[in-house]
Coordinates of C-alpha atoms in Angstrom, one line a residue:
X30 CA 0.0 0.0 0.0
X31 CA 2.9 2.2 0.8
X32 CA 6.1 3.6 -1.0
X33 CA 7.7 4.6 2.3
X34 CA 7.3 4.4 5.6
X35 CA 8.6 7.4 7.8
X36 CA 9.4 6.9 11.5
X37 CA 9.6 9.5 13.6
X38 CA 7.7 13.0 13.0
X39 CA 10.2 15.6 14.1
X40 CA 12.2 18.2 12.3
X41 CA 13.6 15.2 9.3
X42 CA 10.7 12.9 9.6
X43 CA 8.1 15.5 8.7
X44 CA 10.8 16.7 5.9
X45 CA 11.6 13.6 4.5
X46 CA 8.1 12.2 4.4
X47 CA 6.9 15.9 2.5
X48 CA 9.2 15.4 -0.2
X49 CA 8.7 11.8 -0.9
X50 CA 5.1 12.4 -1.2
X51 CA 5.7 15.7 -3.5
X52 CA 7.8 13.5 -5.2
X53 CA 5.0 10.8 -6.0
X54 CA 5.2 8.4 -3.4
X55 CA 2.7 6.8 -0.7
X56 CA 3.8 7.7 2.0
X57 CA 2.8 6.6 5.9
X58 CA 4.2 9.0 8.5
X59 CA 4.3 7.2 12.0
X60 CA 4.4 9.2 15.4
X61 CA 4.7 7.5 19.1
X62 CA 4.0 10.9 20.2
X63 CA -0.1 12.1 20.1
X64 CA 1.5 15.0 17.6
X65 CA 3.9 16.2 15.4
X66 CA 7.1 18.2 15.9
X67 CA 7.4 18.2 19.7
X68 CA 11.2 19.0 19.8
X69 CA 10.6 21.6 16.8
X70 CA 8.0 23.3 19.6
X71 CA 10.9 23.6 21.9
X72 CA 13.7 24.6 20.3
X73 CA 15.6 28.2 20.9
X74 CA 13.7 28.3 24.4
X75 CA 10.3 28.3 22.3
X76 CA 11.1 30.6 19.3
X77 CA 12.7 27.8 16.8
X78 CA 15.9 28.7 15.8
X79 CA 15.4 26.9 12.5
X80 CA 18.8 27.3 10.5
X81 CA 21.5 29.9 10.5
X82 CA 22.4 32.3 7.5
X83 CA 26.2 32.2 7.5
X84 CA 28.0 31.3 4.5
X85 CA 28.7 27.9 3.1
X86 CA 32.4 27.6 4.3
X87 CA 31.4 29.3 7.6
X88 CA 28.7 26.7 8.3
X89 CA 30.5 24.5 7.9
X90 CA 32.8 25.5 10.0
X91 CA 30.0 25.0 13.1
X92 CA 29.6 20.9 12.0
X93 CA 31.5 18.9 15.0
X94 CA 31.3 15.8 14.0
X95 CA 31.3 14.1 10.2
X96 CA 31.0 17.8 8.3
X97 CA 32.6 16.1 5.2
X98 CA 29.9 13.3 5.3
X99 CA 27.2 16.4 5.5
X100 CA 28.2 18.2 2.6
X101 CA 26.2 16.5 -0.1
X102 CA 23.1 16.5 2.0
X103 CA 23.4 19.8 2.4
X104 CA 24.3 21.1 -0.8
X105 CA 21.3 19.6 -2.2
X106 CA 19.1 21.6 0.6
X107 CA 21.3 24.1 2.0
X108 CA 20.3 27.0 4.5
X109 CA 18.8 29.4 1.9
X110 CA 16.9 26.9 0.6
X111 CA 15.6 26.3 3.9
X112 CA 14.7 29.7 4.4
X113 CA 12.7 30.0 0.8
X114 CA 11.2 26.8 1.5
X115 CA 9.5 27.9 5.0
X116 CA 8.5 31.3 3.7
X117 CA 6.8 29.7 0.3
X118 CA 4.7 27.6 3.0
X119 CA 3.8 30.6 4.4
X120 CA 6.0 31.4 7.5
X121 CA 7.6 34.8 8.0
X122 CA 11.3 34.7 8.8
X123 CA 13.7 37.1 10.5
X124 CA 17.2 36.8 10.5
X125 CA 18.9 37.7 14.3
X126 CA 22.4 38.2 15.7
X127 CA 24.8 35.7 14.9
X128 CA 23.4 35.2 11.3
X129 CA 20.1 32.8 13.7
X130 CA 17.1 32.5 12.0
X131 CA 13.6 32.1 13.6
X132 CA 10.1 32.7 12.6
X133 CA 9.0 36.3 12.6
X134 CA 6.1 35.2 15.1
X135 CA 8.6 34.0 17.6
X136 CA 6.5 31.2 17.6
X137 CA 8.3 27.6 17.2
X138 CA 4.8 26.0 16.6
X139 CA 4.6 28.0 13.7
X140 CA 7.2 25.4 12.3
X141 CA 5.7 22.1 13.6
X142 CA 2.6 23.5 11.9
X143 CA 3.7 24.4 9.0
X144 CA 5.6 21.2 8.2
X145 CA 2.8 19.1 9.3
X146 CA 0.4 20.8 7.1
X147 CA 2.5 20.5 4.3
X148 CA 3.0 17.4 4.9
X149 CA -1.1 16.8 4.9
X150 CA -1.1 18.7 2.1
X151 CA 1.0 16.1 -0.1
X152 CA -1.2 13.5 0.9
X153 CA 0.7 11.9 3.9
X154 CA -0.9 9.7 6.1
X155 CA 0.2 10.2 9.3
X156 CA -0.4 7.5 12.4
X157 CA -0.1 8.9 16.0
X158 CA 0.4 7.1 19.3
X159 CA 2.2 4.5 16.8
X160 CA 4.9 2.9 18.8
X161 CA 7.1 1.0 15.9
X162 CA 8.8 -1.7 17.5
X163 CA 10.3 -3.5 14.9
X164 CA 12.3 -3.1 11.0
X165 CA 11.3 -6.0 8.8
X166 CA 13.8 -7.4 6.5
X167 CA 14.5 -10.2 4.2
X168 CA 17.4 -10.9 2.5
X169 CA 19.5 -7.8 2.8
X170 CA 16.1 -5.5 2.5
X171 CA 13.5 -4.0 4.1
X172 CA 10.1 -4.7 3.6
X173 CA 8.1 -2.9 6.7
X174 CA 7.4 -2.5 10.2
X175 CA 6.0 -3.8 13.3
X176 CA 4.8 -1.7 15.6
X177 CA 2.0 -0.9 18.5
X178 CA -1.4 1.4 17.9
X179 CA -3.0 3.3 20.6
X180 CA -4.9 0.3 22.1
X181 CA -2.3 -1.6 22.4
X182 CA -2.6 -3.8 19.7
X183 CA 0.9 -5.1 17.6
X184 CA 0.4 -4.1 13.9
X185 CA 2.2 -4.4 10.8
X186 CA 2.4 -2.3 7.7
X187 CA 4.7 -3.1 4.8
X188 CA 6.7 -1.0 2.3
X189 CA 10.0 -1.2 0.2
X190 CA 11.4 1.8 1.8
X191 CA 11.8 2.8 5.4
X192 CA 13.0 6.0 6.6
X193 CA 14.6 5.8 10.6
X194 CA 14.1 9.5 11.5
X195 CA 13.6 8.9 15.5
X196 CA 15.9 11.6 16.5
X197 CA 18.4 11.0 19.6
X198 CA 17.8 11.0 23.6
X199 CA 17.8 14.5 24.0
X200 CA 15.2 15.7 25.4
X201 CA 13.4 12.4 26.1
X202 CA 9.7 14.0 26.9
X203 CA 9.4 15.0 23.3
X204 CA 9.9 11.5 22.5
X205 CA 13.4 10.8 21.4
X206 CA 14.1 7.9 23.8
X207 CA 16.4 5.9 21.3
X208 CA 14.2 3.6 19.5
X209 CA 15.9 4.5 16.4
X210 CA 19.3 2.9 18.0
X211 CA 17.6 -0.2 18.8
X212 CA 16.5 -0.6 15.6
X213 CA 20.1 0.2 13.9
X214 CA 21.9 -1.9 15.9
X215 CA 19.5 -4.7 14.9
X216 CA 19.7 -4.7 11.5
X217 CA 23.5 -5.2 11.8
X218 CA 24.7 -1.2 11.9
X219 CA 27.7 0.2 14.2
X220 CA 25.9 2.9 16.7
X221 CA 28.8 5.3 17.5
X222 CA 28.9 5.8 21.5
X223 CA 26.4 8.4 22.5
X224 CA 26.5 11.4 24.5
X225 CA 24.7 14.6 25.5
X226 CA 25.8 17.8 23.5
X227 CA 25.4 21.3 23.5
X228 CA 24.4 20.4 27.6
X229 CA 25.0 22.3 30.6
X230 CA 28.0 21.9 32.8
X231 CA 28.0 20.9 36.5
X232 CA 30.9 23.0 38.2
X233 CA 32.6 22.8 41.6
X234 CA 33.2 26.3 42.3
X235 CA 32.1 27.1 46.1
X236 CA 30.4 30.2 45.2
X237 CA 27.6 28.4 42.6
X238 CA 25.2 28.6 45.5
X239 CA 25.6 32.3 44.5
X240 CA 25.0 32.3 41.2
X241 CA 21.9 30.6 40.2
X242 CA 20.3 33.2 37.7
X243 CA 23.5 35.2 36.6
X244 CA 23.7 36.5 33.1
X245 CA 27.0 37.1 31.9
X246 CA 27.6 39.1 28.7
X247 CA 30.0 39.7 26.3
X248 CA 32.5 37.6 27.8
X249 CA 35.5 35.2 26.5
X250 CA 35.9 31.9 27.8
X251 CA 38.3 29.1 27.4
X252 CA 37.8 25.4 28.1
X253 CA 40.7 23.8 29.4
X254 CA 41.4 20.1 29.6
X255 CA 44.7 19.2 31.5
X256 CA 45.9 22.2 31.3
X257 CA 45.5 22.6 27.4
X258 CA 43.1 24.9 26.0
X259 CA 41.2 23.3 23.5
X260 CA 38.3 26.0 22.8
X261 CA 38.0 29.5 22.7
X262 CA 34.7 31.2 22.4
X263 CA 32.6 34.8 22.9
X264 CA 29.2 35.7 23.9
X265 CA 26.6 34.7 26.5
X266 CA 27.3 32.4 30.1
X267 CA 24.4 32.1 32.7
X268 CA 23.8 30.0 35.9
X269 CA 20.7 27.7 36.7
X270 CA 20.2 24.9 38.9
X271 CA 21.5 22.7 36.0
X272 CA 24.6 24.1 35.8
X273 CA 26.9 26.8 33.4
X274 CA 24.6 27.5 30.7
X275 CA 24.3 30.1 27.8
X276 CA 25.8 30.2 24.5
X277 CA 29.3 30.1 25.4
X278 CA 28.8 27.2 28.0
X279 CA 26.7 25.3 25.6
X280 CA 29.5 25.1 22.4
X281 CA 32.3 24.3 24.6
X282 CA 30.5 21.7 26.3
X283 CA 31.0 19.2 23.4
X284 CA 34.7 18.9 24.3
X285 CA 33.9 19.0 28.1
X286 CA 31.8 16.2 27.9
X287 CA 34.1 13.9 25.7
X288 CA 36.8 14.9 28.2
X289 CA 35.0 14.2 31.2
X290 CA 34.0 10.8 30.2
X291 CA 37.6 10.0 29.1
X292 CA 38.4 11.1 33.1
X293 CA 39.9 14.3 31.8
X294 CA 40.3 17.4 34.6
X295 CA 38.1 20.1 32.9
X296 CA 37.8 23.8 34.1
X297 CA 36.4 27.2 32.1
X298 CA 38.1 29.8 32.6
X299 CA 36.0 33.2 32.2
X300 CA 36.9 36.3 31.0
X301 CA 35.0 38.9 32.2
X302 CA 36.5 41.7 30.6
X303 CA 38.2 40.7 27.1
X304 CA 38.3 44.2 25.3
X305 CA 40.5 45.5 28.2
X306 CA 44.4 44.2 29.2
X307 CA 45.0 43.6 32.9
X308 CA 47.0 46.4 33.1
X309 CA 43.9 49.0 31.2
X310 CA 41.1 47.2 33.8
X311 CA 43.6 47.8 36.9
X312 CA 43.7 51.3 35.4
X313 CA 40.1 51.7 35.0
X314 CA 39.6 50.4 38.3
X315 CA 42.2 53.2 39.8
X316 CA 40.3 55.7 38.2
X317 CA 36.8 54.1 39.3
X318 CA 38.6 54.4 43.3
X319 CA 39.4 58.1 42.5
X320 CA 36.3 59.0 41.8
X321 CA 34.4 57.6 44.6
X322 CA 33.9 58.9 48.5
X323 CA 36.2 57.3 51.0
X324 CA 33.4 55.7 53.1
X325 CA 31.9 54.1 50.0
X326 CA 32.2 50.4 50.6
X327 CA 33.9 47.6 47.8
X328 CA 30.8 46.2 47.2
X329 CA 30.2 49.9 45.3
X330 CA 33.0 49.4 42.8
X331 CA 32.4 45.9 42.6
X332 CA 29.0 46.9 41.2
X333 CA 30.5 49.3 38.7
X334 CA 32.5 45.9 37.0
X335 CA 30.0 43.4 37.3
X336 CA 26.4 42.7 37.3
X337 CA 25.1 43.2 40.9
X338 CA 24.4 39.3 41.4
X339 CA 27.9 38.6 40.9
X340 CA 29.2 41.3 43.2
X341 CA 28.8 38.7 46.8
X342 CA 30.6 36.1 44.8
X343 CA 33.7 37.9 43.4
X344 CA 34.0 39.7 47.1
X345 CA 34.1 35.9 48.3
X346 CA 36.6 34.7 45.7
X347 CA 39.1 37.4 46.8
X348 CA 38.4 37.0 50.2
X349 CA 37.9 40.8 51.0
X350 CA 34.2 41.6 52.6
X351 CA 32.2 43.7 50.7
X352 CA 31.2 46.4 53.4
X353 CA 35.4 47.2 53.7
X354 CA 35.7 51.0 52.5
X355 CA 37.0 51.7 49.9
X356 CA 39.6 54.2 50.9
X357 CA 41.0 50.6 52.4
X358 CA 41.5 48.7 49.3
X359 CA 45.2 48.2 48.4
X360 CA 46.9 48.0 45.4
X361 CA 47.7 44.4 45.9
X362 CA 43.7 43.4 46.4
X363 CA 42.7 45.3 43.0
X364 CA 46.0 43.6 41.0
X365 CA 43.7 40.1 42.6
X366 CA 40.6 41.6 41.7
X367 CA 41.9 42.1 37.6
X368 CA 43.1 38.7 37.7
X369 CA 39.6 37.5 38.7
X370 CA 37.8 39.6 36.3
X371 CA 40.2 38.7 33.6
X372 CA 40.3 34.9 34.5
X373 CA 37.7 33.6 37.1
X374 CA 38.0 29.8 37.2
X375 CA 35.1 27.0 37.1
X376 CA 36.3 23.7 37.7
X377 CA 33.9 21.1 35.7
X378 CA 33.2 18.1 37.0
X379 CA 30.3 16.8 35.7
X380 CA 28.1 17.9 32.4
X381 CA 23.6 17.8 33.0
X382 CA 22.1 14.7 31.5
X383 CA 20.1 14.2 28.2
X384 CA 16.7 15.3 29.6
X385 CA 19.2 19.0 29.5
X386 CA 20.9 18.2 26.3
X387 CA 19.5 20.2 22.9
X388 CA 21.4 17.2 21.0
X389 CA 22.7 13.7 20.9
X390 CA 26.1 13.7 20.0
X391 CA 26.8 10.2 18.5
X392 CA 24.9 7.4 16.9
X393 CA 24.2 5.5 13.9
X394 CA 28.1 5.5 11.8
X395 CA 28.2 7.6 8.8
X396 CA 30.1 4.9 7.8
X397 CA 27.3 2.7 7.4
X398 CA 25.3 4.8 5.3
X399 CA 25.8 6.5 1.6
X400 CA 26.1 10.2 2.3
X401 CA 24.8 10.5 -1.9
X402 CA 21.4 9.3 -0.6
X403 CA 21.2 8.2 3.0
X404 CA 20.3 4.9 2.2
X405 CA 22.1 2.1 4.6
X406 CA 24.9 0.3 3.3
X407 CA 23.4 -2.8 5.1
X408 CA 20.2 -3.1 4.6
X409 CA 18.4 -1.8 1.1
X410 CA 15.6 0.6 1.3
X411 CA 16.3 1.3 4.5
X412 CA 17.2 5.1 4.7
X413 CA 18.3 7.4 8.4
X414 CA 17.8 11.1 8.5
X415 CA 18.5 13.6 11.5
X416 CA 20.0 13.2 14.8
X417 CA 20.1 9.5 15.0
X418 CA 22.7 9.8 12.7
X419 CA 26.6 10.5 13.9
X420 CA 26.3 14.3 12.9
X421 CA 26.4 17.3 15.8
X422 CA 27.2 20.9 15.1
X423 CA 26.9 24.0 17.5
X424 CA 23.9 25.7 18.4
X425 CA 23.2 28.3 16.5
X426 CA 20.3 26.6 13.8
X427 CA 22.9 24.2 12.7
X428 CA 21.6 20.8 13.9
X429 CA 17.7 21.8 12.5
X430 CA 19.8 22.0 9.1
X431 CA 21.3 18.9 9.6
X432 CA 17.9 17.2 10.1
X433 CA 15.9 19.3 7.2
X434 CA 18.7 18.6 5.1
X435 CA 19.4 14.8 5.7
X436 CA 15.4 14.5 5.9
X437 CA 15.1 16.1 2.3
X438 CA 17.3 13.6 0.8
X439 CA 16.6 10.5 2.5
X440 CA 12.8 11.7 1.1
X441 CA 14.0 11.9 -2.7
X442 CA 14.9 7.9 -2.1
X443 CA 17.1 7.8 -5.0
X444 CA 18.8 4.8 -5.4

């Protein structure tokens, strides 16, 4: 009855199942979930930040893991093509800071529904609360699924193509619990060890009690791991109950979490000041000193540095109280304070779990599937698109790329 059977109804699902059926195809669309696109509803903290506008060679440059492997898929459907391709169906785009795109509503449903109803609109059928539990295959090839309906009931549904767009674990309430692993590893392919990426970071530092809700601008920060740096990067940090968070924490947190698991000593080191030398802040802060009243207290020129949550914590870091005048500060205690400012250390020791994570960083081996087409090496007909595959990149839009352009070829199921 079917050409192809999609599994999974995220970000590449819902792609790869509307271009199989604009190309012609039957297509089934399956769905554990009880709708479509619950990650896509999430994503960029509810806004969507559905792709990113930089350059070929720059993008590029944001793929962590098997970029070379990416490059077909994605110049076949590329980032301006995904940005023509949402505003033909309708939705308004803006382009942000940092080249990020997102929907003009600020509205991350706007996606979800858009895809879905283009989907519908190319005659997909689409199953919910349909739990596939099983590939079928015969000889080398795949020929359906098994899986489990709403009541409970084990089902089958047979096709000549099957697309495994399940996504990762990240996230696992939206329903990326795995399945799509289970299912590789079964029909004989290598599952590359996975991890959480772009995750928060779990730090030591005995003045975090202190900073739950800090936003940190503007700042530089470099990930060591024993004692190398192996990552620079500028923008946002903040502080929550699950850890270092923000931009910067985020894109270094790849490394950090391959380094931790390897037993690695981690630590960030933040810059809180990067457009000024040590010896310009200590200056600044001389003339900041000069211009205040004697009685004024440190936690005063503290406050003229940093933002006023983070004033009780730098005063414990350097050990000087923050109701000491100021006419008492020495020149020894503000040569400390620039080396804070200019170099306050978090030591990592442990990285938020996948329920945290915005991706999966591993899974199914690139090496097991042929990057012209995204059909498996070991199994015919059987296709992967999206975050079940071995592909991560920063945050930023890159990984809803990845999946909208992985999902667009595994959909054109050329052979």
């Amino acid at each position: 009855m079917y050409d192809v059977i999609v599994i999974g109804a995220g970000a590449a699902g819902l792609m790869a199942a509307a271009t199989a059926a604009r190309n012609g195809k039957q297509v089934l669309l399956m769905e554990k979930m009880e709708k479509a696109g619950r990650k896509i509803r999430i994503t960029g903290k509810g806004r969507c930040n559905l792709t990113n506008a930089r350059p070929p060679e720059e993008f590029k440059e944001a793929i962590r893991t098997n970029a070379e492997f990416f490059e077909i898929a994605f110049a076949e459907f590329n980032n301006k093509a995904t940005i023509r391709f949402f505003e033909r169906i309708g939705v308004k785009l803006d382009i942000e800071r940092g080249q990020r795109v997102f929907p003009k509503s600020g509205k991350a449903w706007d996606i979800a529904n858009a895809l879905t109803d283009y989907c519908i609109d190319n005659g997909v059928e689409i199953i919910y609360n349909a739990r596939v539990s099983d590939i079928l295959t015969i000889d080398g090839k795949v020929y359906g699924v098994k899986y489990v309906n709403k009541r409970g009931f084990e089902r089958k549904e047979e096709a000549e193509n099957v697309i495994i767009a399940t996504g990762g674990v990240s996230y696992p309430g939206t329903g990326s619990t795995g399945d799509g692993y289970i299912f590789a590893d079964r029909t004989g392919h290598h599952i590359e060890e996975v991890r959480p990426s772009l995750t928060p970071l779990r730090t030591s530092h005995p003045q975090k009690k202190f900073l739950d809700g800090l936003l940190l601008k503007n700042v530089q920060a470099r990930l060591v791991v024993d004692d190398e740096v192996v990552r620079e990067e500028f923008g946002e940090i903040s502080f929550s109950d699950r850890g270092i968070e923000g931009a910067v924490a985020l894109r270094v947190s790849r490394d950090a979490v391959d380094a931790l698991i390897d037993d690695k000593r981690v630590k960030l080191i933040v810059d809180m000041k990067p457009a000024l030398t040590e010896e310009m802040l200590f200056d600044r802060i001389k003339r900041e000193i000069a211009e205040m009243q004697p009685e004024e207290f440190f936690s005063e020129l503290l406050r003229k540095l940093v933002p006023k949550h983070f004033v009780i914590p730098i005063a414990h870091e350097l050990d000087v109280h923050s109701k000491n005048y100021i006419r008492k500060v020495t020149d020894a205690e503000i040569h400390r304070l620039v080396k804070v400012l200019k170099g306050m250390v978090f030591p990592i020791t442990d990285y938020a779990p996948f329920e945290f994570a915005v991706v999966t960083a591993g899974g199914v081996s690139c090496d097991d599937v042929n990057r012209y087409t995204m059909e498996s090496l070991k199994v015919k007909g059987l296709y992967f698109a999206g975050e079940i595959l071995d592909i991560d990149a920063n945050t930023g839009g890159y990984n809803l790329q990845i999946a909208f352009s992985t999902g667009r070829l595994a959909g054109q199921l050329k052979k």
